[in-house]
Amino acid sequence: ADAELLADASRCELREKADRISGQKSEADSLKNTVDRLKAALEDEKRRRAEAELAAAASHSALNEKTEEITVRGTEMEALKHGIERLKHAFEEERAKRVENEVLVETAHSVLREKQEEFVRAQKLIEQLKDKLRLWKSK
């Protein structure tokens, strides 16, 4: 009977240990699953960070290109502004020369008209003198 009691107690203790081991195994499996999920989350976060770093590098590169392009455009704009100012100055000089030439042409026309009128008066005077000379010769 003692052996039977001892066997029952041993079986009971063995069941308790088996239950405890089963609970520990379930807890270990749960912890292993948690570790696996955390490892996967860490790897996913590393991948996302690498993608973000690549995107940031690409954005930085694009920003540098745009900055350089803007600088070049600014230089081109300054050159164009300078060219425009030179053209305006040249235009004003040409306009002044044209106006001066127009004044000279008008003056030349006025002088020519005066000379023509003077020529016509001289012609009339010559005709009058010829008439007087003929008249004098005829007397």
Coordinates of C-alpha atoms in Angstrom, one line a residue:
A1 CA 0.0 0.0 0.0
D2 CA 2.9 2.3 0.7
A3 CA 4.2 1.6 -2.7
E4 CA 0.9 2.4 -4.2
L5 CA 0.7 5.7 -2.3
L6 CA 4.2 6.5 -3.3
A7 CA 3.4 5.6 -6.9
D8 CA 0.2 7.8 -6.8
A9 CA 2.2 10.7 -5.2
S10 CA 4.9 10.3 -7.8
R11 CA 2.3 10.2 -10.6
C12 CA 0.7 13.3 -9.2
E13 CA 4.0 15.1 -8.9
L14 CA 5.0 13.9 -12.4
R15 CA 1.7 15.3 -13.8
E16 CA 2.3 18.7 -12.0
K17 CA 5.8 18.8 -13.4
A18 CA 4.5 17.8 -16.9
D19 CA 1.9 20.6 -16.6
R20 CA 4.5 23.1 -15.5
I21 CA 6.9 22.0 -18.3
S22 CA 4.0 22.3 -20.8
G23 CA 3.2 25.8 -19.5
Q24 CA 6.9 26.7 -19.7
K25 CA 7.1 25.3 -23.2
S26 CA 4.0 27.4 -24.2
E27 CA 5.6 30.5 -22.6
A28 CA 8.9 29.7 -24.3
D29 CA 7.1 29.3 -27.7
S30 CA 5.2 32.6 -27.1
L31 CA 8.5 34.4 -26.2
K32 CA 10.2 32.8 -29.3
N33 CA 7.3 34.1 -31.4
T34 CA 7.6 37.6 -29.8
V35 CA 11.4 37.5 -30.5
D36 CA 10.8 36.5 -34.1
R37 CA 8.2 39.3 -34.6
L38 CA 10.5 41.8 -33.0
K39 CA 13.4 40.7 -35.3
A40 CA 11.1 41.0 -38.3
A41 CA 9.9 44.4 -37.2
L42 CA 13.6 45.5 -36.7
E43 CA 14.5 44.2 -40.2
D44 CA 11.5 46.0 -41.6
E45 CA 12.5 49.2 -39.8
K46 CA 16.1 48.9 -41.1
R47 CA 14.7 48.5 -44.6
R48 CA 12.5 51.5 -44.3
R49 CA 15.3 53.6 -42.9
A50 CA 17.6 52.5 -45.8
E51 CA 14.8 53.5 -48.3
A52 CA 14.3 56.8 -46.5
E53 CA 18.1 57.5 -46.6
L54 CA 18.1 56.7 -50.4
A55 CA 15.1 59.0 -50.9
A56 CA 16.8 61.7 -48.8
A57 CA 20.0 61.4 -50.9
A58 CA 18.0 61.5 -54.1
S59 CA 16.1 64.6 -52.9
H60 CA 19.4 66.2 -51.8
S61 CA 20.9 65.5 -55.2
A62 CA 17.9 66.9 -57.0
L63 CA 18.0 70.0 -54.8
N64 CA 21.7 70.5 -55.6
E65 CA 20.9 70.1 -59.3
K66 CA 18.0 72.7 -59.1
T67 CA 20.2 75.0 -57.1
E68 CA 22.9 74.8 -59.7
E69 CA 20.3 75.3 -62.5
I70 CA 18.9 78.3 -60.7
T71 CA 22.4 79.8 -60.3
V72 CA 23.1 79.2 -64.1
R73 CA 19.7 80.8 -64.9
G74 CA 20.5 83.8 -62.6
T75 CA 23.8 84.2 -64.4
E76 CA 22.1 84.0 -67.8
M77 CA 19.5 86.5 -66.6
E78 CA 22.2 88.9 -65.5
A79 CA 23.9 88.6 -68.9
L80 CA 20.6 89.2 -70.7
K81 CA 19.9 92.2 -68.5
H82 CA 23.3 93.6 -69.3
G83 CA 22.7 92.9 -73.0
I84 CA 19.4 94.6 -72.9
E85 CA 21.0 97.7 -71.3
R86 CA 23.7 97.8 -74.0
L87 CA 21.0 97.5 -76.7
K88 CA 18.9 100.2 -75.1
H89 CA 22.0 102.5 -75.0
A90 CA 22.8 101.6 -78.7
F91 CA 19.2 102.2 -79.6
E92 CA 19.3 105.7 -78.0
E93 CA 22.5 106.5 -79.7
E94 CA 21.1 105.5 -83.1
R95 CA 17.9 107.4 -82.4
A96 CA 20.0 110.5 -81.5
K97 CA 22.0 110.1 -84.7
R98 CA 18.9 109.7 -86.8
V99 CA 17.3 112.8 -85.3
E100 CA 20.6 114.7 -85.9
N101 CA 20.6 113.5 -89.5
E102 CA 17.0 114.5 -90.0
V103 CA 17.8 117.9 -88.7
L104 CA 20.8 118.0 -91.1
V105 CA 18.5 116.9 -94.0
E106 CA 16.0 119.6 -93.2
T107 CA 18.7 122.2 -92.9
A108 CA 20.2 121.1 -96.2
H109 CA 16.7 121.3 -97.8
S110 CA 16.3 124.8 -96.4
V111 CA 19.7 125.9 -97.7
L112 CA 19.0 124.3 -101.1
R113 CA 15.6 126.1 -101.3
E114 CA 17.3 129.3 -100.4
K115 CA 20.0 128.7 -103.0
Q116 CA 17.4 127.8 -105.6
E117 CA 15.5 131.0 -104.8
E118 CA 18.8 132.9 -105.0
F119 CA 19.5 131.2 -108.4
V120 CA 16.1 132.1 -109.7
R121 CA 16.6 135.8 -108.6
A122 CA 20.0 135.8 -110.2
Q123 CA 18.5 134.4 -113.4
K124 CA 15.8 137.1 -113.4
L125 CA 18.5 139.7 -112.8
I126 CA 20.6 138.3 -115.6
E127 CA 17.6 138.4 -117.9
Q128 CA 16.9 141.9 -116.9
L129 CA 20.5 142.9 -117.4
K130 CA 20.4 141.2 -120.9
D131 CA 17.3 143.1 -121.7
K132 CA 18.9 146.3 -120.6
L133 CA 22.1 145.5 -122.6
R134 CA 20.0 144.8 -125.7
L135 CA 18.0 147.9 -125.2
W136 CA 21.2 149.9 -124.8
K137 CA 22.8 148.3 -127.9
S138 CA 19.7 149.1 -129.9
K139 CA 19.8 152.8 -129.1

